[in-house]
Structures are given as C-alpha cells and as structure tokens.
Short mmCIF file of C-alpha atoms in Angstrom, two decimals:
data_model
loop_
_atom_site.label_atom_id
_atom_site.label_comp_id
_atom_site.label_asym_id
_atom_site.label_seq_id
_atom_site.Cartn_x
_atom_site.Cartn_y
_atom_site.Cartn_z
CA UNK A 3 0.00 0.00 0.00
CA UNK A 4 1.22 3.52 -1.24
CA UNK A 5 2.21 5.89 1.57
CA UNK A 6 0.50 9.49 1.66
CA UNK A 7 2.02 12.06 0.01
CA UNK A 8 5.65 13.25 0.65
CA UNK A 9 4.44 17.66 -0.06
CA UNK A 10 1.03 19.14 0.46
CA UNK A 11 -0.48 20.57 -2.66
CA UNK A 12 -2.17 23.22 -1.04
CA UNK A 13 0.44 26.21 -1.00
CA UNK A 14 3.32 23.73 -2.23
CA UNK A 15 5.88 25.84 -5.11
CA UNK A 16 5.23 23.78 -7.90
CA UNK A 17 6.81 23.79 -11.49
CA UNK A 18 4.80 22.44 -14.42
CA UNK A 19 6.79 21.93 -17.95
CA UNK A 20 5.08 22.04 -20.95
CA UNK A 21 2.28 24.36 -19.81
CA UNK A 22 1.50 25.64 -22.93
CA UNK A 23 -0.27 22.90 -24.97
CA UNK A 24 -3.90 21.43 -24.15
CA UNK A 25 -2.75 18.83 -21.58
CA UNK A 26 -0.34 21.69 -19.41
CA UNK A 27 -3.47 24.13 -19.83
CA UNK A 28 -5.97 21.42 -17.64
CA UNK A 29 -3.07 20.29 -15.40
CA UNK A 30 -2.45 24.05 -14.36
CA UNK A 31 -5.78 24.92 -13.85
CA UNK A 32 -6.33 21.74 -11.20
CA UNK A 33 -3.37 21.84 -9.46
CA UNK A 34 -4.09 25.34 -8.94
CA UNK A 35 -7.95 24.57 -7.67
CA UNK A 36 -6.15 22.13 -5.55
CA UNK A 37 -4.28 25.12 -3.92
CA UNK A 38 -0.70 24.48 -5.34
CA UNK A 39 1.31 28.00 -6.27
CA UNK A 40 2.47 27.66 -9.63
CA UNK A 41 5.63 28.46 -11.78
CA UNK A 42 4.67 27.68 -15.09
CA UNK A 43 6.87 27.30 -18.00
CA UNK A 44 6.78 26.18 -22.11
CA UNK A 45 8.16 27.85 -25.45
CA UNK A 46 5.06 29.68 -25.98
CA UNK A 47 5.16 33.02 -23.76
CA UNK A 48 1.89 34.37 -25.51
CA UNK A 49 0.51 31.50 -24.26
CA UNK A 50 1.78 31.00 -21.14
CA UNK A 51 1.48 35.08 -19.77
CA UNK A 52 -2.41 34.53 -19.85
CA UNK A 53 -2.66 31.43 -18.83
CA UNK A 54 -0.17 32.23 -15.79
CA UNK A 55 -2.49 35.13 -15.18
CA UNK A 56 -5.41 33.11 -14.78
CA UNK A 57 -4.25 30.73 -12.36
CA UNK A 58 -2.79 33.16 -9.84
CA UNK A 59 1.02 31.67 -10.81
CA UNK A 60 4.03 32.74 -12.93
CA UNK A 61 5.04 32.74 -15.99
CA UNK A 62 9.06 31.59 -16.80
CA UNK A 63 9.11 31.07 -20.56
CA UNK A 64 11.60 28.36 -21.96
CA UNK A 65 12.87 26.50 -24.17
CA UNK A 66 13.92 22.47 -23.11
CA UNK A 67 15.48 21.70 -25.97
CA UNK A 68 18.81 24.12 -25.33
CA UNK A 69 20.95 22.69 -23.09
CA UNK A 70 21.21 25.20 -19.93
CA UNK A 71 17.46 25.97 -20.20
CA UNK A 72 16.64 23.65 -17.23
CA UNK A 73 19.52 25.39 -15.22
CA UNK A 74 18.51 28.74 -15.97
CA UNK A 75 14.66 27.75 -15.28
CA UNK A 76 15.38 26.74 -12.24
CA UNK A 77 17.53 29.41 -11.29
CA UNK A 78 14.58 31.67 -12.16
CA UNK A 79 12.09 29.46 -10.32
CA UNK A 80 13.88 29.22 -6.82
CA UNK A 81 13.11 26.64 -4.29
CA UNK A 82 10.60 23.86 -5.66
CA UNK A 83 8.16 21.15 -3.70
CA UNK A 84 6.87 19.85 -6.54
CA UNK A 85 7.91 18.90 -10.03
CA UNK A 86 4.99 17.98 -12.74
CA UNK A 87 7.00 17.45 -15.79
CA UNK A 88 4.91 17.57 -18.49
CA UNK A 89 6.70 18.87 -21.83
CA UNK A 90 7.29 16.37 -24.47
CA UNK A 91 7.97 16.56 -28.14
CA UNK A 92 5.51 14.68 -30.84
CA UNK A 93 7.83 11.91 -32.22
CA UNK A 94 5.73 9.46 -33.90
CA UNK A 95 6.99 7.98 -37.79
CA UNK A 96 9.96 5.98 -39.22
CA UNK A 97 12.92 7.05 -37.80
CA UNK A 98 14.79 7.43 -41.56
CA UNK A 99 12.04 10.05 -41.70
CA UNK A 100 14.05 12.11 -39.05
CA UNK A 101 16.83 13.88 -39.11
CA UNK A 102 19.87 14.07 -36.62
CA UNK A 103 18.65 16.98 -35.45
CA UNK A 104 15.18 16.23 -34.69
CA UNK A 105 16.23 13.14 -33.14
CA UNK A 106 18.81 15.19 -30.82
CA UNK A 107 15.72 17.70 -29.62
CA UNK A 108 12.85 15.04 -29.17
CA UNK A 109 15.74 13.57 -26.51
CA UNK A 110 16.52 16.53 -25.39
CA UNK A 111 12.79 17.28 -24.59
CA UNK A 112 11.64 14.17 -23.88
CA UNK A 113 14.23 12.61 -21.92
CA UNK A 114 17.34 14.74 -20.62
CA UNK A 115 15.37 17.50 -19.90
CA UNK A 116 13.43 15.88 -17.43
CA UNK A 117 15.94 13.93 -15.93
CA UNK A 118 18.84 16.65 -15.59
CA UNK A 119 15.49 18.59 -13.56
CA UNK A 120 15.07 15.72 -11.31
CA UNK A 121 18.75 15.46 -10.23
CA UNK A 122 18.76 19.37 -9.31
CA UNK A 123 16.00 19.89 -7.55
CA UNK A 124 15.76 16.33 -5.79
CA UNK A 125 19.33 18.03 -4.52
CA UNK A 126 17.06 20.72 -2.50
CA UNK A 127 14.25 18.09 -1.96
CA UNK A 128 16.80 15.61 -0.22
CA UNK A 129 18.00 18.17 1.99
CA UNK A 130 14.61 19.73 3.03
CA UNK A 131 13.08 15.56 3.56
CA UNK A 132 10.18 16.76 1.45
CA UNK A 133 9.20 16.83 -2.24
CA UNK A 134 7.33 14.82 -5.22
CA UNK A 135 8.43 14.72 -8.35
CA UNK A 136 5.68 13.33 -11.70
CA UNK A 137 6.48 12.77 -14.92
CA UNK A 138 3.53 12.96 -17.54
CA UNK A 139 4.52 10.48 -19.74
CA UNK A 140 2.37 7.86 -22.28
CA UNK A 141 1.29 4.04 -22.85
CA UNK A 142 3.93 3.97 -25.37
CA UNK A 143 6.52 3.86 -22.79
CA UNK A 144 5.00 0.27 -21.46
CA UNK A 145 4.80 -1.13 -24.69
CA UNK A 146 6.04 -0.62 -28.41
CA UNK A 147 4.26 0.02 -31.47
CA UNK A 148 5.01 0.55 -35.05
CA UNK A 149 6.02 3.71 -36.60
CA UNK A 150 7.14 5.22 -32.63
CA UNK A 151 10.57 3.65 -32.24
CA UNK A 152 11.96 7.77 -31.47
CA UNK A 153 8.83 7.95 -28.88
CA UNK A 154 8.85 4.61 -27.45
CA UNK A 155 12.28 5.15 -26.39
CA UNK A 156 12.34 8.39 -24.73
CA UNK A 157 9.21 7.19 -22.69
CA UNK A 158 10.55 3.42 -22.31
CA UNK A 159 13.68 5.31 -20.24
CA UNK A 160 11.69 7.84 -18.78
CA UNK A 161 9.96 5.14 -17.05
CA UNK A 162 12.88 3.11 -15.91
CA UNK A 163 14.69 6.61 -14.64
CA UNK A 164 11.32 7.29 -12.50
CA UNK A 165 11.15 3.97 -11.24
CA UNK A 166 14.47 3.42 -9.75
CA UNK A 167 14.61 7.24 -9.06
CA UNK A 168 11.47 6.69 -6.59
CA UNK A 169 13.97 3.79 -4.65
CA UNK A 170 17.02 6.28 -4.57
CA UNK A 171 14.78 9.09 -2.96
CA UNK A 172 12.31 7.23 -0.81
CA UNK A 173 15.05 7.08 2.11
CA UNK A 174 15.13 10.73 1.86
CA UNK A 175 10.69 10.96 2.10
CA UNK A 176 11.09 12.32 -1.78
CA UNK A 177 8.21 10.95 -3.93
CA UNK A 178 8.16 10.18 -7.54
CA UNK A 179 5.20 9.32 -9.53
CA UNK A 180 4.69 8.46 -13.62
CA UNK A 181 1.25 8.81 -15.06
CA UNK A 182 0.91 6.91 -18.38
CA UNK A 183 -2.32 8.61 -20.66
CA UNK A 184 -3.03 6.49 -23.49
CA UNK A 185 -4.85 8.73 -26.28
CA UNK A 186 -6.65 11.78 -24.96
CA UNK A 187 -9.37 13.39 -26.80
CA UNK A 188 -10.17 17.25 -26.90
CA UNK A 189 -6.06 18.47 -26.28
CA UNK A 190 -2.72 16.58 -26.87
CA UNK A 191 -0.35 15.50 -29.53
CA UNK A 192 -3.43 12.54 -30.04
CA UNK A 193 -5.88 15.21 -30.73
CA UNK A 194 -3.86 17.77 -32.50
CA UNK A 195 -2.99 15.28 -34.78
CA UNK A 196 -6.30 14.66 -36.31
CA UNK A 197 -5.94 10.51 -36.28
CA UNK A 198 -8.88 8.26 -36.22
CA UNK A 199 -9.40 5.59 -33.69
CA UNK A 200 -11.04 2.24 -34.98
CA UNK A 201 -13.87 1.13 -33.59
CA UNK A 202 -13.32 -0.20 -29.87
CA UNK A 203 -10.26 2.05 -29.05
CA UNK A 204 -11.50 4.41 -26.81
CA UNK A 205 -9.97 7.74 -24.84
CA UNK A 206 -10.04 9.96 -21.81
CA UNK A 207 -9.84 13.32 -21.22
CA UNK A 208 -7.90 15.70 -20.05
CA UNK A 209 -9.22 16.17 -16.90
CA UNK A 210 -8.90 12.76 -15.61
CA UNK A 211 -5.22 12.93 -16.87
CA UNK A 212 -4.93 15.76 -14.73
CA UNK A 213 -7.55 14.43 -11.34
CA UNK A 214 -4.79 11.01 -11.80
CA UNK A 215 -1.98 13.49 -11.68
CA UNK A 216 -3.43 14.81 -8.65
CA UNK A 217 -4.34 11.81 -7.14
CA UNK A 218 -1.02 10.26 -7.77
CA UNK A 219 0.59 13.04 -5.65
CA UNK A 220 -1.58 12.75 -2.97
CA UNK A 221 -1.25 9.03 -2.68
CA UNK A 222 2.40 8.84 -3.38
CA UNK A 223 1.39 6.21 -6.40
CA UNK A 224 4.36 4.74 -8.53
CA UNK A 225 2.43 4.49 -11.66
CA UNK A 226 -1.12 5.32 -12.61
CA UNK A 227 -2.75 4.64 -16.02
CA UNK A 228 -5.20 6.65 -17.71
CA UNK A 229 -6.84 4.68 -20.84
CA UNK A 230 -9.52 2.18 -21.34
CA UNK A 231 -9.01 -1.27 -19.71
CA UNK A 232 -8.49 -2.71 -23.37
CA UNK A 233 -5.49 -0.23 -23.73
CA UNK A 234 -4.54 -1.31 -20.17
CA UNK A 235 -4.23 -4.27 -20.79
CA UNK A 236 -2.26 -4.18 -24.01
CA UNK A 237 -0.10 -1.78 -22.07
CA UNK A 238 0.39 -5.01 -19.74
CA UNK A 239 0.81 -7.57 -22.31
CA UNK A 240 3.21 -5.72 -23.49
CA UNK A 241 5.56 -6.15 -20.57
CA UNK A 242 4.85 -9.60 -20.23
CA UNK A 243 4.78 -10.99 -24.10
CA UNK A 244 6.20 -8.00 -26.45
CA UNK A 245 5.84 -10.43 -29.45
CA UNK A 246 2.36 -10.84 -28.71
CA UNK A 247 1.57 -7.77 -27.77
CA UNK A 248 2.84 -6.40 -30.99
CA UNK A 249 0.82 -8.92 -32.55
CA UNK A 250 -2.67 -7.99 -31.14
CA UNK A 251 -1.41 -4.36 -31.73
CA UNK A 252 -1.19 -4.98 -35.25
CA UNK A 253 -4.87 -6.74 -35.26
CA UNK A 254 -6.38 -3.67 -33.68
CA UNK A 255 -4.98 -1.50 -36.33
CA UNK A 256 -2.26 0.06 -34.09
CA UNK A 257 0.49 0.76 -36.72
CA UNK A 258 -2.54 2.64 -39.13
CA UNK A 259 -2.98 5.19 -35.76
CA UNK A 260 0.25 5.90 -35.42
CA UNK A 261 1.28 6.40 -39.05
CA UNK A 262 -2.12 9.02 -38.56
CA UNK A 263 -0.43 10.63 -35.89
CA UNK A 264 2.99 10.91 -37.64
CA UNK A 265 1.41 12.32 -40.75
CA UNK A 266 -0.39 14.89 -38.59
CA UNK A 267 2.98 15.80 -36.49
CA UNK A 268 5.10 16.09 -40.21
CA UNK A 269 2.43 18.60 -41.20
CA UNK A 270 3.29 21.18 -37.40
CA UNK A 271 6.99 19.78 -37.69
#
C-alpha cells in the first residue's frame, strides 16, 4: 500500500513543464484549484502570460530543448516542492524520416530534460526531507508500437529513470510518480494530430489525466494509467509478451494510428 504524500499541494511551489499545450493548460488549472502555487513554463510566452495570469502563478518562458534551459529555469524558479513534468515533443513515424537533429531535440525534450530537472532539484528536496516529483509520460513507454521507435524510447527510459529514481529518494521521504495517458481526446499530440481511432479504441480526457496526476501526488502512487481497460491491458501484455503484444497491436490496427499521428505531427513539424 502507497504511503500518503511526501508535499502538500495546497500552498506547495510547484513547477509544471510544458504548460502551454492542451494537456499543461488542464493540469495548471487543477493543481491550482487544488491550492498548489504555480511556476509555469513552455516555449510559448503568448501563451503562457495569460494562462499564468489566470491561475494566480508565474510565468518563466523556456525553451527544453537548449541545453542550460533547465539550469537557468530553475535558477529563475527558486526553491521547488513539486515537479509535474509535463513537456514532451511529438515523435511518432519511421525514424529514416528524421533527421539528426530532430532526433537530438525530441531527446533533449523528452528525456534529458526531465531527468537533468530531477537530479537538481531532488538536490534541495533531499536536503529539506520533502518533495514529489511526476512525470507525464504515455502508454507507449509500457509497450512498443510501429512507426514510434523515437517515442517509445524516450518514454521506455523515462519510465525506468522514475522507477528506480522513486527507490534512490524514498530514504530521503522524496516521492516520484509516472502517469501513463493512453490517447486523450479534446487536447494533446493525439488530438492535435487529427488521427482516427477504430472502432473499440476508446480515450479519456484531459481532466482525468490531470484528477490522476493529482491523485497520484496525494497518494504517493508509482504508476497510474489513464486509458480504457483494453489499452490497459495491451499496455500489460506488453511487458509480459512484447511479441504478442505487438501482434494484437497490429490486429487492432495500431500501426494505421500511429502512421495518422505521424502524418499529422510532419504537417506542425
């Protein structure tokens, strides 16, 4: 059984990456309902200024793919109890179709970012005895699919860092937390792409990617799902038979979604 949360939301400094696209929007807006005082931060400071305003936090505009910008954000920020890390790039497609360059940012985004934030402000969190740090990451990094071999592995080792980050710091009463959406309607790179699910494949929303956020801090949760108990349990599968996994995958048309979703990214790339 999960022990209660290591920080309080109500009044706890929190930082939230990637507040600028549909997901970041809802997660502000409910960790701030739920009390927590915000720093929020993504590329898009026309975005982010309102947004910030509306929420009662503040706005720290950057940039994750240059290296420094999670130094200098945090430099900005100041003393942190909480860590929602939320930014991630859209990497779905072959990977010939990339080039070095894209490759370099969607790890830079996607994987060093977040983990080069961890390591500095567990630092502070270690010494204090008090902190949580979530990662917003996806199904794909539980199992593989077609066409997301650049995705799949920045959120296959964004789940392994969380996991045996949460043993390191649970001496020092330092949470860490992954939440794993599978495809969200209404905001997201799902819904921004424009793909069609086939019948049977179903989503969530939003808002219970951000209520499962919540809950996962308050409950001090290792890993929380938030998809359709089919996708669940392909998610499973996955880890337990990959071959077969791919297999079903395949049947339910997997492979045809993502190529969707990489045509839609090519066309905002």
């Amino acid at each position: 059984m999960a022990k209660l949360s290591t920080v309080e939301l109500r009044g706890a400094k929190t930082l939230l990456t990637g507040a600028t696209g549909g997901l970041g929007r809802t997660l502000a807006r409910t960790l701030a309902a739920h009390g927590a005082d915000l720093v929020l931060t993504g590329r898009r400071a026309e975005l982010l200024e309102p947004l910030a305003a509306e929420v009662g936090g503040r706005a720290v505009p950057a940039d994750l793919a240059e290296r420094g910008a999670v130094e200098e954000l945090l430099a900005v920020a100041g003393e942190i109890d909480l860590v929602v890390a939320n930014a991630a790039l859209p990497a779905a497609g072959l990977l010939a179709d990339y080039s070095l360059d894209e490759v370099d940012r969607a790890l830079e985004v996607n994987l060093r970012a977040p983990v080069v934030m961890a390591k500095l402000v567990a630092e502070q969190m270690m010494a204090r005895r008090r902190g949580h740090l979530v990662f917003i990451s996806s199904l794909s990094g539980k199992t593989a699919s077609g066409q997301a071999s650049l995705y799949n592995a920045t959120k296959f080792g964004l789940r392994g860092f969380a996991l045996a980050l949460r043993e390191d710091l649970r001496a020092f009463n330092v949470g860490v937390s992954s939440v794993f959406p599978g495809y969200i309607s209404d905001a997201g790179m799902f819904a921004d792409s424009g793909a069609a699910l086939p019948f049977g494949v179903g989503t969530r929303t939003p808002d219970e990617v951000a209520r499962a956020t919540v809950r996962a801090i308050e409950r001090n949760l290792a890993e929380i799902d938030v998809a359709p108990f089919g996708l669940r349990m392909t998610a499973l599968l996955g880890g337990i038979a990959p071959g077969l996994a791919a297999a079903v995958q395949r049947r339910l048309g997997a492979e045809a979604i993502t190529e969707q979703l990489a045509e839609g990214q090519r066309a905002k790339r």
